[in-house]
Amino acid sequence: KMTTTSARWTVVGGDMASIKLEEGLELESPGEGEVQVRVEAVGLNFADVFSCLGLYSATPKARFCPGLEFSGVVMATGPGVSGEEEKTLIGKRVMGVTRFGAYATHLVVRPWQLLALPDDWSFEQGASFIAQTLTAWYGLVELAGLSPISSSSSSSGVEKREKKKKTVLIQSAAGGVGLQALQLCANLNVGKERVIATVGSQDKADWLVQERG
């Protein structure tokens, strides 16, 4: 049976006592070029906590629904979503991002905000992946200018590779963003000898060495 109502958590930034669950809300239908997702899991990041505490500069001034990343199932599409895309999306397991609003039973977003959830991933894995990975990517690639290093053995390739070499410092490397940053360095062929990782305790250092070498 299709549900006609939804629920969401809301809070006034800076007032943790204001957190409440709003139930029995009218289920929002997707508009032009939008899709409706039934949320199965959500991520909890520092940005979410900071938003609720009123410490995040982007926090809405009025009562709002927190949450930046989620996973779930596409339930409906709005006008403007092509027939072929609609057939592909309906019933699809997805993970996605949104500018607040994820702590709800349903979301209406644009298709470009979604990625297909791999078949062997749980909803929980999908909901905890995108924000951390995009943060690591933005810091390493967009801001630091890190780029893939060619493995070419030609003299010109070696010269080009040497010019691109950078030493990477990753703070809090045992955390979510830190671990994704380490993986991205590996994917970008940054040698381990050029990656410096810091952590806050010996236990974390031992764990990181065991997991990452």
Coordinates of C-alpha atoms in Angstrom, one line a residue:
K1 CA 0.0 0.0 0.0
M2 CA 1.4 3.4 -1.0
T3 CA 1.8 5.8 1.9
T4 CA 0.3 9.3 1.6
T5 CA 2.1 10.9 4.6
S6 CA 5.7 11.4 5.6
A7 CA 7.7 12.3 8.7
R8 CA 10.9 14.3 9.5
W9 CA 13.1 15.5 12.3
T10 CA 13.4 19.2 12.7
V11 CA 15.4 21.5 15.0
V12 CA 16.1 25.2 15.5
G13 CA 19.9 25.7 15.1
G14 CA 21.5 26.3 18.5
D15 CA 18.6 24.9 20.5
M16 CA 19.0 21.2 20.9
A17 CA 16.0 21.1 23.2
S18 CA 13.9 22.1 20.1
I19 CA 14.5 18.8 18.3
K20 CA 11.2 17.1 17.4
L21 CA 9.7 14.5 15.1
E22 CA 7.0 15.9 12.9
E23 CA 4.6 13.1 11.7
G24 CA 1.6 12.9 9.5
L25 CA 2.9 15.4 7.0
E26 CA 1.5 15.5 3.5
L27 CA 3.7 13.4 1.2
E28 CA 5.4 15.8 -1.3
S29 CA 5.0 14.9 -4.9
P30 CA 7.9 15.3 -7.3
G31 CA 7.7 18.4 -9.5
E32 CA 9.2 19.2 -12.9
G33 CA 12.3 17.1 -13.4
E34 CA 12.3 15.8 -9.8
V35 CA 12.1 12.3 -8.2
Q36 CA 10.7 11.1 -4.9
V37 CA 12.9 8.9 -2.8
R38 CA 11.8 6.7 0.2
V39 CA 14.6 7.2 2.7
E40 CA 16.1 4.0 4.2
A41 CA 19.2 5.3 5.9
V42 CA 20.9 8.7 6.5
G43 CA 24.5 9.8 7.3
L44 CA 25.5 11.6 10.5
N45 CA 28.5 14.0 9.9
F46 CA 30.2 16.8 11.8
A47 CA 28.3 19.2 9.6
D48 CA 25.0 17.8 10.7
V49 CA 26.0 18.1 14.4
F50 CA 27.3 21.6 13.9
S51 CA 24.1 22.6 12.1
C52 CA 22.0 21.4 15.0
L53 CA 24.3 23.3 17.4
G54 CA 24.0 26.4 15.3
L55 CA 27.8 26.4 14.6
Y56 CA 27.6 25.8 10.9
S57 CA 27.5 29.0 8.8
A58 CA 25.1 27.5 6.3
T59 CA 22.5 26.6 9.0
P60 CA 19.0 27.9 8.2
K61 CA 17.9 30.6 10.6
A62 CA 14.4 29.1 11.1
R63 CA 13.4 25.5 12.1
F64 CA 14.8 23.1 9.6
C65 CA 15.3 19.4 8.8
P66 CA 19.0 18.4 9.1
G67 CA 20.8 15.8 7.0
L68 CA 23.1 16.0 4.0
E69 CA 23.3 12.5 2.7
F70 CA 20.9 9.5 2.4
S71 CA 20.1 6.3 0.7
G72 CA 16.8 4.8 -0.3
V73 CA 14.5 3.7 -3.2
V74 CA 13.1 5.9 -6.0
M75 CA 9.3 5.8 -5.7
A76 CA 8.0 8.3 -8.2
T77 CA 9.2 10.7 -10.9
G78 CA 7.7 14.1 -11.8
P79 CA 6.9 15.7 -15.2
G80 CA 10.0 16.3 -17.3
V81 CA 11.7 13.1 -16.4
S82 CA 12.0 11.2 -19.7
G83 CA 10.2 7.9 -20.1
E84 CA 13.4 5.9 -20.5
E85 CA 14.9 7.6 -17.4
E86 CA 11.7 7.0 -15.5
K87 CA 11.7 3.3 -16.3
T88 CA 15.3 3.2 -15.1
L89 CA 14.8 5.1 -11.9
I90 CA 11.5 3.7 -10.5
G91 CA 12.3 1.1 -7.8
K92 CA 16.1 1.8 -8.1
R93 CA 18.2 1.7 -5.0
V94 CA 20.1 4.9 -4.7
M95 CA 22.4 7.1 -2.5
G96 CA 22.4 10.8 -2.7
V97 CA 23.1 14.2 -1.3
T98 CA 20.9 17.2 -0.4
R99 CA 21.4 20.6 1.2
F100 CA 19.6 19.7 4.4
G101 CA 16.4 17.7 4.7
A102 CA 17.7 14.1 4.7
Y103 CA 16.4 13.3 8.1
A104 CA 13.0 12.4 6.8
T105 CA 11.0 9.4 5.5
H106 CA 10.8 10.8 2.0
L107 CA 12.8 13.3 -0.1
V108 CA 12.2 15.1 -3.4
V109 CA 15.4 15.7 -5.3
R110 CA 16.9 16.1 -8.8
P111 CA 18.2 12.9 -10.5
W112 CA 21.7 14.4 -10.6
Q113 CA 21.8 14.4 -6.8
L114 CA 21.6 10.5 -6.9
L115 CA 24.0 7.7 -7.6
A116 CA 23.1 4.0 -8.1
L117 CA 23.7 2.1 -4.9
P118 CA 26.0 -0.9 -5.7
D119 CA 24.2 -4.2 -5.5
D120 CA 26.5 -5.5 -2.7
W121 CA 26.2 -2.3 -0.6
S122 CA 23.7 -1.9 2.3
F123 CA 21.7 1.2 2.6
E124 CA 23.8 2.2 5.6
Q125 CA 27.0 1.9 3.6
G126 CA 25.5 4.1 0.8
A127 CA 24.3 6.7 3.2
S128 CA 27.7 7.1 4.8
F129 CA 29.8 7.3 1.6
I130 CA 29.1 10.4 -0.5
A131 CA 29.6 13.4 1.9
Q132 CA 33.0 12.1 3.2
T133 CA 34.2 11.1 -0.2
L134 CA 33.2 14.4 -1.8
T135 CA 34.9 16.3 1.0
A136 CA 38.1 14.4 0.6
W137 CA 38.0 14.8 -3.2
Y138 CA 37.3 18.6 -3.0
G139 CA 40.2 19.1 -0.6
L140 CA 42.7 16.9 -2.5
V141 CA 41.8 17.5 -6.1
E142 CA 39.9 20.8 -6.3
L143 CA 41.8 22.8 -3.7
A144 CA 45.2 21.1 -3.5
G145 CA 45.4 20.3 -7.2
L146 CA 46.3 16.7 -6.8
S147 CA 46.0 14.8 -10.0
P148 CA 46.6 11.2 -11.3
I149 CA 50.3 10.5 -11.7
S150 CA 51.2 8.6 -14.9
S151 CA 53.1 5.4 -14.6
S152 CA 54.7 5.9 -18.0
S153 CA 58.3 4.8 -18.1
S154 CA 59.4 7.2 -21.0
S155 CA 61.7 10.0 -20.2
S156 CA 59.1 12.6 -20.9
G157 CA 56.6 10.7 -18.8
V158 CA 59.0 10.5 -15.9
E159 CA 59.7 14.2 -16.1
K160 CA 56.0 15.0 -16.2
R161 CA 55.4 12.7 -13.2
E162 CA 58.2 14.3 -11.2
K163 CA 56.7 17.7 -11.8
K164 CA 53.4 16.6 -10.4
K165 CA 54.7 14.9 -7.3
K166 CA 53.3 16.4 -4.1
T167 CA 53.6 15.5 -0.4
V168 CA 50.1 15.0 1.1
L169 CA 49.4 15.7 4.8
I170 CA 46.1 14.1 6.0
Q171 CA 44.9 15.1 9.5
S172 CA 42.6 12.8 11.5
A173 CA 43.4 10.1 9.0
A174 CA 41.5 7.4 11.0
G175 CA 38.2 9.3 10.6
G176 CA 35.7 9.1 7.8
V177 CA 37.1 11.9 5.6
G178 CA 40.7 10.9 6.4
L179 CA 40.2 7.3 5.4
Q180 CA 38.6 8.4 2.1
A181 CA 41.5 10.8 1.5
L182 CA 43.9 7.9 2.0
Q183 CA 42.0 5.8 -0.5
L184 CA 41.9 8.7 -3.0
C185 CA 45.6 9.1 -2.7
A186 CA 46.0 5.4 -3.6
N187 CA 43.6 5.7 -6.5
L188 CA 45.5 8.7 -7.8
N189 CA 48.8 6.7 -7.6
V190 CA 50.3 8.9 -4.8
G191 CA 53.1 6.7 -3.3
K192 CA 52.8 5.9 0.4
E193 CA 56.2 7.5 1.0
R194 CA 54.6 10.9 0.1
V195 CA 51.5 10.6 2.3
I196 CA 51.8 11.8 5.9
A197 CA 48.9 10.8 8.2
T198 CA 48.2 12.1 11.7
V199 CA 45.9 10.7 14.3
G200 CA 45.0 11.5 17.9
S201 CA 46.1 8.4 19.8
Q202 CA 48.4 5.4 19.6
D203 CA 45.4 3.0 19.3
K204 CA 44.3 4.8 16.2
A205 CA 47.9 4.8 14.8
D206 CA 48.2 1.1 15.4
W207 CA 44.8 0.4 13.8
L208 CA 45.6 2.6 10.8
V209 CA 48.9 0.8 10.2
Q210 CA 47.2 -2.5 10.4
E211 CA 44.4 -1.5 8.0
R212 CA 46.4 0.6 5.5
G213 CA 50.0 -0.5 6.0

